[in-house]
mmCIF file of C-alpha atoms in Angstrom:
data_model
loop_
_atom_site.group_PDB
_atom_site.id
_atom_site.type_symbol
_atom_site.label_atom_id
_atom_site.label_comp_id
_atom_site.label_asym_id
_atom_site.label_seq_id
_atom_site.Cartn_x
_atom_site.Cartn_y
_atom_site.Cartn_z
ATOM 1 C CA ALA S 564 -19.097 14.982 -10.862
ATOM 2 C CA ARG S 565 -17.901 13.531 -7.269
ATOM 3 C CA GLY S 566 -19.557 9.596 -8.899
ATOM 4 C CA CYS S 567 -17.463 10.170 -11.536
ATOM 5 C CA GLY S 568 -14.481 10.983 -9.860
ATOM 6 C CA ILE S 569 -14.943 7.925 -6.726
ATOM 7 C CA ALA S 570 -15.340 5.182 -10.009
ATOM 8 C CA MET S 571 -12.536 6.785 -12.174
ATOM 9 C CA ALA S 572 -10.619 6.703 -8.831
ATOM 10 C CA SER S 573 -11.835 3.355 -8.198
ATOM 11 C CA ARG S 574 -10.170 1.873 -11.518
ATOM 12 C CA ARG S 575 -7.376 3.267 -11.262
ATOM 13 C CA ALA S 576 -6.767 2.028 -7.284
ATOM 14 C CA GLY S 577 -7.996 -1.954 -8.869
ATOM 15 C CA MET S 578 -5.673 -1.396 -11.384
ATOM 16 C CA TRP S 579 -3.257 -0.239 -10.029
ATOM 17 C CA CYS S 580 -3.057 -3.681 -7.081
ATOM 18 C CA ALA S 581 -3.385 -5.378 -10.228
ATOM 19 C CA ARG S 582 0.245 -5.037 -10.790
ATOM 20 C CA ARG S 583 0.678 -5.058 -7.429
ATOM 21 C CA LEU S 584 -0.101 -8.617 -7.538
ATOM 22 C CA LEU S 585 1.572 -9.278 -10.884
ATOM 23 C CA ALA S 586 4.559 -8.364 -9.533
ATOM 24 C CA SER S 587 4.617 -10.223 -5.825
ATOM 25 C CA GLU S 588 3.470 -14.187 -8.259
ATOM 26 C CA ALA S 589 6.529 -13.255 -10.467
ATOM 27 C CA ASN S 590 8.955 -13.348 -7.612
ATOM 28 C CA LYS S 591 7.416 -15.550 -5.205
ATOM 29 C CA GLY S 592 10.264 -18.041 -3.872
ATOM 30 C CA THR S 593 12.517 -14.917 -3.306
ATOM 31 C CA GLY S 594 11.785 -15.524 0.880
ATOM 32 C CA ALA S 595 9.931 -16.839 3.480
ATOM 33 C CA THR S 596 7.179 -14.893 4.633
ATOM 34 C CA MET S 597 4.290 -16.127 7.482
ATOM 35 C CA SER S 598 2.081 -17.835 6.300
ATOM 36 C CA GLY S 599 -2.300 -17.338 6.460
ATOM 37 C CA SER S 600 -1.157 -13.481 4.853
ATOM 38 C CA SER S 601 -2.298 -11.756 1.730
ATOM 39 C CA SER S 602 -0.309 -9.000 2.058
ATOM 40 C CA VAL S 603 2.914 -10.111 3.319
ATOM 41 C CA ASP S 604 6.197 -9.354 0.531
ATOM 42 C CA PRO S 605 8.633 -12.058 1.499
ATOM 43 C CA ARG S 606 11.178 -9.314 -0.655
ATOM 44 C CA GLU S 607 10.559 -6.286 2.269
ATOM 45 C CA ILE S 608 9.876 -9.453 4.734
ATOM 46 C CA GLU S 609 13.500 -9.700 3.798
ATOM 47 C CA LYS S 610 14.811 -6.923 3.327
ATOM 48 C CA PHE S 611 13.448 -5.366 7.479
ATOM 49 C CA ALA S 612 15.480 -9.001 8.834
ATOM 50 C CA LYS S 613 18.376 -7.767 7.187
ATOM 51 C CA ARG S 614 17.850 -4.380 8.855
ATOM 52 C CA ALA S 615 16.644 -5.012 12.031
ATOM 53 C CA ASN S 616 19.685 -4.317 13.947
ATOM 54 C CA GLU S 617 19.695 -0.811 12.911
ATOM 55 C CA TRP S 618 16.485 0.105 13.563
ATOM 56 C CA TRP S 619 17.060 2.109 16.990
ATOM 57 C CA ASP S 620 20.254 3.825 15.487
ATOM 58 C CA THR S 621 18.871 7.589 14.659
ATOM 59 C CA GLY S 622 21.843 8.549 13.082
ATOM 60 C CA GLY S 623 21.015 5.455 11.023
ATOM 61 C CA THR S 624 18.615 3.776 8.120
ATOM 62 C CA TYR S 625 16.155 4.553 9.917
ATOM 63 C CA GLY S 626 16.763 8.208 11.312
ATOM 64 C CA PRO S 627 14.513 9.666 8.878
ATOM 65 C CA LEU S 628 11.104 7.595 11.270
ATOM 66 C CA HIS S 629 13.006 8.332 14.425
ATOM 67 C CA ARG S 630 12.392 12.358 13.763
ATOM 68 C CA LEU S 631 8.487 11.274 11.599
ATOM 69 C CA ASN S 632 7.622 10.583 15.522
ATOM 70 C CA TYR S 633 7.303 14.549 16.038
ATOM 71 C CA ALA S 634 4.691 14.338 13.361
ATOM 72 C CA ARG S 635 2.347 10.915 13.277
ATOM 73 C CA SER S 636 1.980 11.048 17.080
ATOM 74 C CA PRO S 637 -0.126 14.320 18.018
ATOM 75 C CA PHE S 638 -1.452 13.779 15.416
ATOM 76 C CA ILE S 639 -2.788 10.248 16.925
ATOM 77 C CA ARG S 640 -2.688 11.274 20.004
ATOM 78 C CA MET S 641 -5.699 14.054 19.065
ATOM 79 C CA ALA S 642 -7.776 12.244 16.433
ATOM 80 C CA ALA S 643 -7.298 9.477 19.293
ATOM 81 C CA CYS S 644 -8.692 12.058 21.632
ATOM 82 C CA ASP S 645 -10.800 13.413 19.746
ATOM 83 C CA HIS S 646 -13.463 10.345 18.467
ATOM 84 C CA TYR S 647 -13.374 8.803 22.140
ATOM 85 C CA GLY S 648 -13.720 12.068 23.593
ATOM 86 C CA LEU S 649 -10.457 12.326 26.429
ATOM 87 C CA HIS S 650 -8.208 15.263 26.790
ATOM 88 C CA ALA S 651 -4.738 15.369 24.509
ATOM 89 C CA GLU S 652 -3.255 16.885 27.395
ATOM 90 C CA GLN S 653 -3.068 14.848 29.594
ATOM 91 C CA ARG S 654 0.130 13.055 30.067
ATOM 92 C CA ARG S 655 -1.210 9.281 29.466
ATOM 93 C CA PRO S 656 -4.947 10.553 27.128
ATOM 94 C CA LEU S 657 -4.821 6.675 25.624
ATOM 95 C CA GLU S 658 -4.804 4.771 28.974
ATOM 96 C CA SER S 659 -8.251 3.779 28.698
ATOM 97 C CA LEU S 660 -7.533 2.053 25.178
ATOM 98 C CA SER S 661 -6.213 -0.490 23.284
ATOM 99 C CA VAL S 662 -4.289 -0.142 20.392
ATOM 100 C CA VAL S 663 -2.509 -2.292 18.002
ATOM 101 C CA GLU S 664 0.281 -1.869 15.740
ATOM 102 C CA VAL S 665 1.043 -2.902 12.065
ATOM 103 C CA GLY S 666 4.123 -3.427 11.047
ATOM 104 C CA CYS S 667 5.670 -1.678 14.553
ATOM 105 C CA GLY S 668 8.825 -2.746 13.036
ATOM 106 C CA GLY S 669 11.587 -2.395 16.083
ATOM 107 C CA GLY S 670 8.921 -0.491 17.988
ATOM 108 C CA ILE S 671 9.819 3.148 16.797
ATOM 109 C CA LEU S 672 6.231 4.431 17.117
ATOM 110 C CA SER S 673 5.047 1.717 19.402
ATOM 111 C CA GLU S 674 7.047 2.981 22.283
ATOM 112 C CA THR S 675 5.673 6.131 21.890
ATOM 113 C CA LEU S 676 2.308 4.813 21.991
ATOM 114 C CA ALA S 677 3.024 3.000 24.442
ATOM 115 C CA ALA S 678 3.896 5.912 26.405
ATOM 116 C CA MET S 679 0.743 8.058 25.645
ATOM 117 C CA GLY S 680 -1.076 5.750 28.062
ATOM 118 C CA GLY S 681 -2.770 2.861 25.106
ATOM 119 C CA LYS S 682 -2.228 -0.753 25.671
ATOM 120 C CA VAL S 683 -0.137 -1.255 22.870
ATOM 121 C CA THR S 684 -0.019 -4.646 21.190
ATOM 122 C CA ALA S 685 2.343 -4.667 17.966
ATOM 123 C CA ILE S 686 3.757 -6.708 15.784
ATOM 124 C CA ASP S 687 5.647 -7.362 12.831
ATOM 125 C CA ALA S 688 6.094 -10.457 10.183
ATOM 126 C CA ALA S 689 10.017 -10.211 10.750
ATOM 127 C CA GLU S 690 10.782 -12.164 13.355
ATOM 128 C CA GLU S 691 14.141 -10.409 13.582
ATOM 129 C CA SER S 692 12.864 -6.588 13.972
ATOM 130 C CA ILE S 693 9.979 -8.291 17.087
ATOM 131 C CA GLU S 694 13.956 -9.425 18.979
ATOM 132 C CA VAL S 695 15.468 -6.030 18.627
ATOM 133 C CA ALA S 696 12.042 -4.234 19.461
ATOM 134 C CA ARG S 697 11.354 -6.961 22.448
ATOM 135 C CA GLU S 698 15.196 -5.999 23.542
ATOM 136 C CA HIS S 699 15.506 -2.198 23.465
ATOM 137 C CA LEU S 700 12.308 -2.147 25.742
ATOM 138 C CA LYS S 701 14.147 -3.609 28.457
ATOM 139 C CA ARG S 702 15.816 -0.720 28.774
ATOM 140 C CA ASN S 703 12.896 1.712 27.818
ATOM 141 C CA THR S 704 11.809 3.638 31.439
ATOM 142 C CA VAL S 705 9.626 5.585 30.102
ATOM 143 C CA VAL S 706 7.208 3.514 29.158
ATOM 144 C CA PRO S 707 5.073 1.238 32.076
ATOM 145 C CA ASP S 708 4.808 -2.379 33.125
ATOM 146 C CA GLY S 709 2.550 -3.893 30.998
ATOM 147 C CA ARG S 710 1.773 -1.092 28.619
ATOM 148 C CA LEU S 711 3.541 -2.581 25.185
ATOM 149 C CA SER S 712 3.896 -6.793 23.917
ATOM 150 C CA TYR S 713 5.460 -7.340 21.235
ATOM 151 C CA VAL S 714 3.848 -10.594 18.944
ATOM 152 C CA ALA S 715 6.303 -11.661 15.762
ATOM 153 C CA THR S 716 2.707 -12.497 13.568
ATOM 154 C CA THR S 717 0.724 -10.751 10.855
ATOM 155 C CA GLY S 718 -2.560 -9.143 10.543
ATOM 156 C CA GLU S 719 -4.559 -12.196 9.626
ATOM 157 C CA ALA S 720 -3.768 -13.876 11.463
ATOM 158 C CA LEU S 721 -4.091 -11.681 15.273
ATOM 159 C CA ALA S 722 -8.007 -10.943 13.177
ATOM 160 C CA SER S 723 -7.986 -14.154 13.006
ATOM 161 C CA GLU S 724 -7.931 -15.019 16.667
ATOM 162 C CA ASN S 725 -10.997 -11.961 17.417
ATOM 163 C CA ARG S 726 -8.431 -10.007 18.452
ATOM 164 C CA ARG S 727 -9.989 -6.593 18.068
ATOM 165 C CA PHE S 728 -8.951 -2.745 18.919
ATOM 166 C CA ASP S 729 -10.075 1.323 20.136
ATOM 167 C CA VAL S 730 -7.518 2.133 17.562
ATOM 168 C CA VAL S 731 -5.819 -0.122 14.620
ATOM 169 C CA VAL S 732 -2.626 1.440 13.870
ATOM 170 C CA SER S 733 -0.100 1.036 10.356
ATOM 171 C CA SER S 734 3.187 3.622 9.517
ATOM 172 C CA GLU S 735 5.102 3.764 6.783
ATOM 173 C CA VAL S 736 2.630 -0.274 5.502
ATOM 174 C CA VAL S 737 0.798 0.001 2.900
ATOM 175 C CA GLU S 738 3.041 1.057 1.000
ATOM 176 C CA HIS S 739 5.691 -2.026 0.862
ATOM 177 C CA VAL S 740 2.698 -5.338 1.442
ATOM 178 C CA VAL S 741 1.255 -7.028 -1.762
ATOM 179 C CA ASP S 742 -2.198 -6.702 -1.569
ATOM 180 C CA PRO S 743 -3.413 -2.132 -0.211
ATOM 181 C CA PRO S 744 -6.738 -2.927 -0.718
ATOM 182 C CA SER S 745 -6.758 -6.779 1.488
ATOM 183 C CA PHE S 746 -4.232 -4.993 3.895
ATOM 184 C CA CYS S 747 -7.132 -2.133 4.458
ATOM 185 C CA ARG S 748 -9.732 -4.206 5.393
ATOM 186 C CA THR S 749 -6.783 -6.827 7.750
ATOM 187 C CA LEU S 750 -7.333 -3.141 9.304
ATOM 188 C CA ALA S 751 -10.307 -3.143 10.444
ATOM 189 C CA GLU S 752 -10.944 -6.234 10.832
ATOM 190 C CA LEU S 753 -9.196 -5.511 13.382
ATOM 191 C CA CYS S 754 -10.728 -2.162 14.854
ATOM 192 C CA LYS S 755 -13.583 -2.365 17.430
ATOM 193 C CA PRO S 756 -16.699 -0.823 16.278
ATOM 194 C CA GLY S 757 -16.807 2.730 16.182
ATOM 195 C CA GLY S 758 -13.325 2.712 16.391
ATOM 196 C CA LEU S 759 -9.997 3.740 14.909
ATOM 197 C CA VAL S 760 -7.463 3.142 12.313
ATOM 198 C CA VAL S 761 -4.481 6.400 11.818
ATOM 199 C CA MET S 762 -2.544 5.111 8.212
ATOM 200 C CA SER S 763 0.229 6.749 7.425
ATOM 201 C CA THR S 764 1.822 6.421 3.896
ATOM 202 C CA ILE S 765 3.471 8.059 0.637
ATOM 203 C CA ASN S 766 1.700 9.889 -1.775
ATOM 204 C CA ARG S 767 2.303 9.186 -5.636
ATOM 205 C CA THR S 768 3.375 12.140 -7.077
ATOM 206 C CA VAL S 769 6.178 13.851 -8.978
ATOM 207 C CA TRP S 770 7.796 15.548 -5.359
ATOM 208 C CA SER S 771 8.132 12.201 -3.409
ATOM 209 C CA TYR S 772 9.743 10.831 -6.289
ATOM 210 C CA SER S 773 12.353 13.549 -6.244
ATOM 211 C CA LEU S 774 12.849 13.866 -2.787
ATOM 212 C CA ALA S 775 11.328 10.229 -1.174
ATOM 213 C CA ILE S 776 13.420 7.966 -3.952
ATOM 214 C CA VAL S 777 15.723 10.460 -5.473
ATOM 215 C CA ALA S 778 16.884 13.307 -2.585
ATOM 216 C CA ALA S 779 17.429 11.210 0.377
ATOM 217 C CA GLU S 780 17.256 7.386 -1.717
ATOM 218 C CA ARG S 781 20.217 8.331 -3.329
ATOM 219 C CA ILE S 782 21.933 12.167 -3.145
ATOM 220 C CA LEU S 783 21.367 12.176 0.143
ATOM 221 C CA GLY S 784 21.490 7.871 2.709
ATOM 222 C CA MET S 785 19.037 9.343 4.286
ATOM 223 C CA ALA S 786 17.075 6.128 3.177
ATOM 224 C CA PRO S 787 18.907 2.777 1.902
ATOM 225 C CA ARG S 788 19.115 2.447 -2.015
ATOM 226 C CA GLY S 789 15.861 0.723 -3.198
ATOM 227 C CA ALA S 790 14.137 1.000 0.099
ATOM 228 C CA HIS S 791 10.777 2.454 -1.640
ATOM 229 C CA ASP S 792 10.018 1.833 -5.196
ATOM 230 C CA TRP S 793 7.303 4.870 -6.646
ATOM 231 C CA ASN S 794 4.936 3.022 -7.982
ATOM 232 C CA GLN S 795 4.090 1.569 -5.274
ATOM 233 C CA PHE S 796 3.221 4.112 -3.373
ATOM 234 C CA VAL S 797 -0.357 5.503 -2.881
ATOM 235 C CA THR S 798 -2.035 8.281 -3.665
ATOM 236 C CA PRO S 799 -4.691 9.342 -0.477
ATOM 237 C CA ASP S 800 -7.823 9.279 -3.164
ATOM 238 C CA GLU S 801 -6.109 5.873 -3.382
ATOM 239 C CA LEU S 802 -6.066 4.912 0.123
ATOM 240 C CA THR S 803 -8.649 6.024 1.021
ATOM 241 C CA ILE S 804 -11.445 4.824 -1.748
ATOM 242 C CA MET S 805 -9.952 1.159 -0.465
ATOM 243 C CA CYS S 806 -11.195 2.179 2.957
ATOM 244 C CA GLU S 807 -14.607 2.356 2.750
ATOM 245 C CA ASP S 808 -14.394 0.339 0.507
ATOM 246 C CA ALA S 809 -13.241 -1.936 3.627
ATOM 247 C CA GLY S 810 -15.781 -0.370 5.868
ATOM 248 C CA LEU S 811 -13.712 2.675 7.395
ATOM 249 C CA GLY S 812 -14.733 6.565 6.456
ATOM 250 C CA LEU S 813 -12.457 9.381 6.265
ATOM 251 C CA THR S 814 -11.609 12.007 8.937
ATOM 252 C CA ALA S 815 -8.712 13.493 9.694
ATOM 253 C CA VAL S 816 -5.563 13.738 7.168
ATOM 254 C CA SER S 817 -2.576 15.658 7.795
ATOM 255 C CA GLY S 818 0.368 16.090 6.006
ATOM 256 C CA MET S 819 3.167 15.555 7.064
ATOM 257 C CA ARG S 820 7.098 17.444 5.844
ATOM 258 C CA TRP S 821 10.377 17.693 7.036
ATOM 259 C CA SER S 822 11.221 20.964 8.350
ATOM 260 C CA LEU S 823 15.215 21.716 7.921
ATOM 261 C CA PRO S 824 15.497 24.187 10.708
ATOM 262 C CA LYS S 825 13.705 21.536 13.315
ATOM 263 C CA ASN S 826 15.798 18.374 11.424
ATOM 264 C CA GLN S 827 12.643 16.929 11.978
ATOM 265 C CA PHE S 828 9.123 15.690 10.246
ATOM 266 C CA GLU S 829 6.711 18.198 10.687
ATOM 267 C CA LEU S 830 2.463 18.330 9.842
ATOM 268 C CA SER S 831 1.474 20.028 8.011
ATOM 269 C CA ARG S 832 -1.528 20.945 4.896
ATOM 270 C CA ASP S 833 0.533 19.779 2.293
ATOM 271 C CA THR S 834 0.077 16.258 1.464
ATOM 272 C CA SER S 835 2.932 15.729 -1.114
ATOM 273 C CA VAL S 836 4.375 13.305 -0.244
ATOM 274 C CA ASN S 837 4.478 12.054 3.053
ATOM 275 C CA TYR S 838 0.452 12.276 4.898
ATOM 276 C CA ILE S 839 -1.370 10.410 7.743
ATOM 277 C CA ALA S 840 -5.023 9.577 7.791
ATOM 278 C CA ALA S 841 -7.416 8.618 10.326
ATOM 279 C CA PHE S 842 -10.486 6.605 9.597
ATOM 280 C CA SER S 843 -13.355 6.064 11.967
ATOM 281 C CA LYS S 844 -15.909 2.359 12.065
ATOM 282 C CA ALA S 845 -18.965 2.546 12.120
ATOM 283 C CA GLY S 846 -21.195 1.853 14.994
ATOM 284 C CA ASP S 847 -20.863 1.655 18.648
ATOM 285 C CA ARG S 848 -17.790 3.227 20.059
ATOM 286 C CA GLY S 849 -15.997 1.551 23.354
ATOM 287 C CA ALA S 850 -12.948 2.187 25.275
ATOM 288 C CA GLY S 851 -11.014 -0.723 26.203
ATOM 289 C CA GLU S 852 -10.771 -4.251 25.028
#
């Protein structure tokens, strides 16, 4: 029964990816993108580039991403420390680890990862976002000097340079790429043998359409209209299948729900809308570049 379920999930993921690729072909030429990437959608890069100056406005377009840090940051801390046998309660528990964030935007999560001690390389295909991230880092007094560097590039380009990291993070990105299976393979390639890959995204359910599209975009204005396409959302099963095909095994998954009293996201067992997952790569575990 389990084998049948996996096969069905794999077929669904394949059909879903085919639809995504056909849509991409239909929209070629709509914007500039970086060469050497099979996953970057020019329309998505252009969309984020236009709003690059809003990344650090906590009350604006990207406010929900700032509040998402209250859930994804502790998950990453716990997942990395559990994976490498580190002490999560320390001030800078990731100090011995090299980290790459793929699709870092303006650096909202990147600065937090570096503040936790990680030696972070943060990359994004939108050069405008990278410039904003670099400028904001100059004013950050929490991140130790030399612990965070920004590069305007793609995951594929970085992997082609044979760069490998202890922890690979990609948050709220896979639902925006053209070829999710290829993107997962790139993340796996960037990960050292025995390393950890952490991804967060939005599930494709009735609840996610109601909350992430109708409520967040059309009613509450928490996100700009058109920020997301429900058909591009990825279910936990689909993400697990794609990562397994890339040589990554699921080790932990958690929902991230909105807390009205706290006005922020928190970790939850409910994965019907936002969720975050950790995957391990086979091989001997090490630490540091």
